[in-house]
JSON list of C-alpha atoms and ligand atoms in Angstrom, two decimals:
[
{"chain": "A", "resi": 1, "resn": "MET", "atom": "CA", "xyz": [30.67, 13.00, -29.38]},
{"chain": "A", "resi": 2, "resn": "LEU", "atom": "CA", "xyz": [30.66, 9.85, -27.24]},
{"chain": "A", "resi": 3, "resn": "GLY", "atom": "CA", "xyz": [33.95, 10.85, -25.63]},
{"chain": "A", "resi": 4, "resn": "GLU", "atom": "CA", "xyz": [32.37, 14.12, -24.53]},
{"chain": "A", "resi": 5, "resn": "VAL", "atom": "CA", "xyz": [29.54, 12.43, -22.62]},
{"chain": "A", "resi": 6, "resn": "ILE", "atom": "CA", "xyz": [31.46, 9.58, -20.96]},
{"chain": "A", "resi": 7, "resn": "LYS", "atom": "CA", "xyz": [32.28, 10.72, -17.43]},
{"chain": "A", "resi": 8, "resn": "ILE", "atom": "CA", "xyz": [35.69, 10.24, -15.80]},
{"chain": "A", "resi": 9, "resn": "GLN", "atom": "CA", "xyz": [36.26, 10.81, -12.06]},
{"chain": "A", "resi": 10, "resn": "ASP", "atom": "CA", "xyz": [38.12, 9.32, -9.11]},
{"chain": "A", "resi": 11, "resn": "PHE", "atom": "CA", "xyz": [36.38, 6.07, -8.12]},
{"chain": "A", "resi": 12, "resn": "LYS", "atom": "CA", "xyz": [37.03, 6.89, -4.44]},
{"chain": "A", "resi": 13, "resn": "ASN", "atom": "CA", "xyz": [34.64, 9.84, -4.66]},
{"chain": "A", "resi": 14, "resn": "GLU", "atom": "CA", "xyz": [32.20, 8.74, -7.37]},
{"chain": "A", "resi": 15, "resn": "LYS", "atom": "CA", "xyz": [30.24, 5.49, -7.08]},
{"chain": "A", "resi": 16, "resn": "HIS", "atom": "CA", "xyz": [29.71, 4.95, -10.82]},
{"chain": "A", "resi": 17, "resn": "VAL", "atom": "CA", "xyz": [33.34, 4.73, -11.87]},
{"chain": "A", "resi": 18, "resn": "PRO", "atom": "CA", "xyz": [34.47, 1.18, -12.75]},
{"chain": "A", "resi": 19, "resn": "THR", "atom": "CA", "xyz": [37.76, -0.07, -11.35]},
{"chain": "A", "resi": 20, "resn": "ILE", "atom": "CA", "xyz": [40.21, -2.36, -13.11]},
{"chain": "A", "resi": 21, "resn": "ASP", "atom": "CA", "xyz": [42.48, -4.56, -11.00]},
{"chain": "A", "resi": 22, "resn": "CYS", "atom": "CA", "xyz": [45.17, -6.67, -12.65]},
{"chain": "A", "resi": 23, "resn": "ILE", "atom": "CA", "xyz": [48.92, -7.04, -12.91]},
{"chain": "A", "resi": 24, "resn": "GLU", "atom": "CA", "xyz": [50.72, -4.16, -14.62]},
{"chain": "A", "resi": 25, "resn": "LYS", "atom": "CA", "xyz": [53.40, -6.15, -16.48]},
{"chain": "A", "resi": 26, "resn": "VAL", "atom": "CA", "xyz": [52.78, -9.42, -18.30]},
{"chain": "A", "resi": 27, "resn": "LYS", "atom": "CA", "xyz": [54.36, -11.66, -20.94]},
{"chain": "A", "resi": 28, "resn": "ALA", "atom": "CA", "xyz": [52.92, -11.45, -24.45]},
{"chain": "A", "resi": 29, "resn": "ASN", "atom": "CA", "xyz": [49.89, -13.72, -24.93]},
{"chain": "A", "resi": 30, "resn": "GLU", "atom": "CA", "xyz": [50.06, -15.06, -21.37]},
{"chain": "A", "resi": 31, "resn": "GLU", "atom": "CA", "xyz": [46.67, -15.30, -19.64]},
{"chain": "A", "resi": 32, "resn": "PHE", "atom": "CA", "xyz": [46.09, -13.05, -16.67]},
{"chain": "A", "resi": 33, "resn": "GLU", "atom": "CA", "xyz": [43.13, -12.24, -14.46]},
{"chain": "A", "resi": 34, "resn": "VAL", "atom": "CA", "xyz": [41.32, -8.92, -14.65]},
{"chain": "A", "resi": 35, "resn": "GLU", "atom": "CA", "xyz": [38.78, -7.84, -12.03]},
{"chain": "A", "resi": 36, "resn": "ILE", "atom": "CA", "xyz": [36.31, -5.15, -13.02]},
{"chain": "A", "resi": 37, "resn": "GLN", "atom": "CA", "xyz": [33.70, -3.70, -10.72]},
{"chain": "A", "resi": 38, "resn": "VAL", "atom": "CA", "xyz": [31.56, -0.73, -9.81]},
{"chain": "A", "resi": 39, "resn": "GLY", "atom": "CA", "xyz": [31.40, -0.14, -6.07]},
{"chain": "A", "resi": 40, "resn": "LYS", "atom": "CA", "xyz": [34.91, -0.98, -4.89]},
{"chain": "A", "resi": 41, "resn": "GLU", "atom": "CA", "xyz": [34.92, 2.08, -2.64]},
{"chain": "A", "resi": 42, "resn": "ILE", "atom": "CA", "xyz": [31.29, 3.28, -2.63]},
{"chain": "A", "resi": 43, "resn": "LYS", "atom": "CA", "xyz": [28.40, 0.89, -3.34]},
{"chain": "A", "resi": 44, "resn": "HIS", "atom": "CA", "xyz": [26.05, 1.82, -6.16]},
{"chain": "A", "resi": 45, "resn": "PRO", "atom": "CA", "xyz": [22.29, 1.21, -5.68]},
{"chain": "A", "resi": 46, "resn": "ASN", "atom": "CA", "xyz": [21.10, -2.07, -7.13]},
{"chain": "A", "resi": 47, "resn": "THR", "atom": "CA", "xyz": [17.34, -1.87, -7.69]},
{"chain": "A", "resi": 48, "resn": "VAL", "atom": "CA", "xyz": [15.09, -2.36, -10.70]},
{"chain": "A", "resi": 49, "resn": "GLU", "atom": "CA", "xyz": [14.73, 1.42, -10.90]},
{"chain": "A", "resi": 50, "resn": "HIS", "atom": "CA", "xyz": [18.44, 2.22, -10.55]},
{"chain": "A", "resi": 51, "resn": "HIS", "atom": "CA", "xyz": [21.29, -0.18, -11.27]},
{"chain": "A", "resi": 52, "resn": "ILE", "atom": "CA", "xyz": [24.44, -0.84, -13.30]},
{"chain": "A", "resi": 53, "resn": "VAL", "atom": "CA", "xyz": [23.27, -2.57, -16.47]},
{"chain": "A", "resi": 54, "resn": "TRP", "atom": "CA", "xyz": [26.61, -3.57, -17.99]},
{"chain": "A", "resi": 55, "resn": "LEU", "atom": "CA", "xyz": [30.38, -3.25, -17.93]},
{"chain": "A", "resi": 56, "resn": "ASP", "atom": "CA", "xyz": [32.47, -3.25, -21.10]},
{"chain": "A", "resi": 57, "resn": "LEU", "atom": "CA", "xyz": [36.19, -3.93, -21.34]},
{"chain": "A", "resi": 58, "resn": "PHE", "atom": "CA", "xyz": [38.35, -2.70, -24.23]},
{"chain": "A", "resi": 59, "resn": "VAL", "atom": "CA", "xyz": [42.05, -2.45, -24.99]},
{"chain": "A", "resi": 60, "resn": "HIS", "atom": "CA", "xyz": [43.71, 0.36, -26.86]},
{"chain": "A", "resi": 61, "resn": "TYR", "atom": "CA", "xyz": [47.19, -0.72, -27.98]},
{"chain": "A", "resi": 62, "resn": "ASP", "atom": "CA", "xyz": [50.04, 1.78, -28.16]},
{"chain": "A", "resi": 63, "resn": "ASN", "atom": "CA", "xyz": [50.61, 3.27, -31.62]},
{"chain": "A", "resi": 64, "resn": "ASP", "atom": "CA", "xyz": [47.43, 1.76, -33.06]},
{"chain": "A", "resi": 65, "resn": "PRO", "atom": "CA", "xyz": [44.41, 3.84, -34.09]},
{"chain": "A", "resi": 66, "resn": "ASN", "atom": "CA", "xyz": [41.90, 1.06, -33.38]},
{"chain": "A", "resi": 67, "resn": "THR", "atom": "CA", "xyz": [40.33, 0.00, -30.08]},
{"chain": "A", "resi": 68, "resn": "VAL", "atom": "CA", "xyz": [39.54, -3.69, -29.49]},
{"chain": "A", "resi": 69, "resn": "HIS", "atom": "CA", "xyz": [36.47, -4.89, -27.57]},
{"chain": "A", "resi": 70, "resn": "ILE", "atom": "CA", "xyz": [37.40, -7.63, -25.07]},
{"chain": "A", "resi": 71, "resn": "GLY", "atom": "CA", "xyz": [34.10, -8.36, -23.37]},
{"chain": "A", "resi": 72, "resn": "ARG", "atom": "CA", "xyz": [30.67, -7.20, -22.21]},
{"chain": "A", "resi": 73, "resn": "TYR", "atom": "CA", "xyz": [29.29, -8.27, -18.84]},
{"chain": "A", "resi": 74, "resn": "ILE", "atom": "CA", "xyz": [25.54, -7.81, -18.38]},
{"chain": "A", "resi": 75, "resn": "PHE", "atom": "CA", "xyz": [23.76, -7.73, -15.00]},
{"chain": "A", "resi": 76, "resn": "GLY", "atom": "CA", "xyz": [20.18, -8.11, -13.90]},
{"chain": "A", "resi": 77, "resn": "PRO", "atom": "CA", "xyz": [19.08, -5.78, -11.10]},
{"chain": "A", "resi": 78, "resn": "THR", "atom": "CA", "xyz": [18.87, -6.55, -7.37]},
{"chain": "A", "resi": 79, "resn": "LEU", "atom": "CA", "xyz": [20.65, -9.96, -7.27]},
{"chain": "A", "resi": 80, "resn": "ALA", "atom": "CA", "xyz": [23.77, -9.45, -9.41]},
{"chain": "A", "resi": 81, "resn": "GLU", "atom": "CA", "xyz": [26.57, -7.18, -8.26]},
{"chain": "A", "resi": 82, "resn": "PRO", "atom": "CA", "xyz": [28.40, -5.33, -11.07]},
{"chain": "A", "resi": 83, "resn": "HIS", "atom": "CA", "xyz": [31.60, -7.20, -10.37]},
{"chain": "A", "resi": 84, "resn": "VAL", "atom": "CA", "xyz": [33.40, -9.70, -12.62]},
{"chain": "A", "resi": 85, "resn": "LYS", "atom": "CA", "xyz": [36.69, -11.53, -12.82]},
{"chain": "A", "resi": 86, "resn": "THR", "atom": "CA", "xyz": [37.78, -12.61, -16.26]},
{"chain": "A", "resi": 87, "resn": "LYS", "atom": "CA", "xyz": [40.93, -13.87, -17.96]},
{"chain": "A", "resi": 88, "resn": "ILE", "atom": "CA", "xyz": [42.48, -12.16, -20.94]},
{"chain": "A", "resi": 89, "resn": "LYS", "atom": "CA", "xyz": [45.75, -12.16, -22.88]},
{"chain": "A", "resi": 90, "resn": "LEU", "atom": "CA", "xyz": [47.40, -9.31, -24.71]},
{"chain": "A", "resi": 91, "resn": "PRO", "atom": "CA", "xyz": [49.87, -9.52, -27.60]},
{"chain": "A", "resi": 92, "resn": "LYS", "atom": "CA", "xyz": [51.30, -6.05, -27.01]},
{"chain": "A", "resi": 93, "resn": "THR", "atom": "CA", "xyz": [51.34, -3.12, -24.60]},
{"chain": "A", "resi": 94, "resn": "GLY", "atom": "CA", "xyz": [48.21, -1.05, -24.27]},
{"chain": "A", "resi": 95, "resn": "THR", "atom": "CA", "xyz": [45.65, 0.57, -22.03]},
{"chain": "A", "resi": 96, "resn": "LEU", "atom": "CA", "xyz": [42.63, -1.32, -20.72]},
{"chain": "A", "resi": 97, "resn": "ILE", "atom": "CA", "xyz": [39.45, 0.73, -20.78]},
{"chain": "A", "resi": 98, "resn": "ALA", "atom": "CA", "xyz": [36.44, -0.17, -18.61]},
{"chain": "A", "resi": 99, "resn": "LEU", "atom": "CA", "xyz": [33.09, 1.40, -19.32]},
{"chain": "A", "resi": 100, "resn": "SER", "atom": "CA", "xyz": [30.07, 1.15, -17.00]},
{"chain": "A", "resi": 101, "resn": "TYR", "atom": "CA", "xyz": [26.46, 2.02, -17.76]},
{"chain": "A", "resi": 102, "resn": "CYS", "atom": "CA", "xyz": [23.98, 3.12, -15.08]},
{"chain": "A", "resi": 103, "resn": "ASN", "atom": "CA", "xyz": [20.38, 3.17, -16.27]},
{"chain": "A", "resi": 104, "resn": "ILE", "atom": "CA", "xyz": [19.94, 6.64, -14.72]},
{"chain": "A", "resi": 105, "resn": "HIS", "atom": "CA", "xyz": [23.38, 8.25, -14.66]},
{"chain": "A", "resi": 106, "resn": "GLY", "atom": "CA", "xyz": [24.85, 7.11, -17.97]},
{"chain": "A", "resi": 107, "resn": "LEU", "atom": "CA", "xyz": [28.39, 6.17, -19.02]},
{"chain": "A", "resi": 108, "resn": "TRP", "atom": "CA", "xyz": [31.53, 6.16, -16.84]},
{"chain": "A", "resi": 109, "resn": "GLU", "atom": "CA", "xyz": [35.08, 5.23, -17.70]},
{"chain": "A", "resi": 110, "resn": "ASN", "atom": "CA", "xyz": [38.34, 4.20, -16.14]},
{"chain": "A", "resi": 111, "resn": "THR", "atom": "CA", "xyz": [41.65, 3.03, -17.60]},
{"chain": "A", "resi": 112, "resn": "LYS", "atom": "CA", "xyz": [44.65, 0.94, -16.61]},
{"chain": "A", "resi": 113, "resn": "ARG", "atom": "CA", "xyz": [47.90, 0.56, -18.48]},
{"chain": "A", "resi": 114, "resn": "VAL", "atom": "CA", "xyz": [49.36, -2.93, -18.98]},
{"chain": "A", "resi": 115, "resn": "GLU", "atom": "CA", "xyz": [52.92, -3.30, -20.19]},
{"chain": "A", "resi": 116, "resn": "VAL", "atom": "CA", "xyz": [53.56, -6.41, -22.29]},
{"chain": "A", "resi": 117, "resn": "PHE", "atom": "CA", "xyz": [57.10, -7.79, -22.67]},
{"chain": "B", "resi": 201, "resn": "FE2", "atom": "FE1", "xyz": [23.48, 5.50, -10.88]}
]
């Protein structure tokens, strides 16, 4: 059910879609920086009435049925932009999944594949 209500679109045309910026190939268990944001192309409103409440980051490893939660980044309205840089490390190849939540327009998703060698 949740997969049916999470929206996926091109971030260049839709202001709610989170973007994930990081390197695409990395050594196993080596730290690397990941930048996640809503508003890279089109700014989202940031008011008490209408704002991005949180971003979640997950990884789904290849050939593994389970998804791992990496972090949740929570924002207050008006002063905090929904934009974070964090450091992570991955033991094996997988797909990063970013999820954003707008208090009016719901859940939005984007993905980025990271190859681990
Ligand atoms: Fe919104």
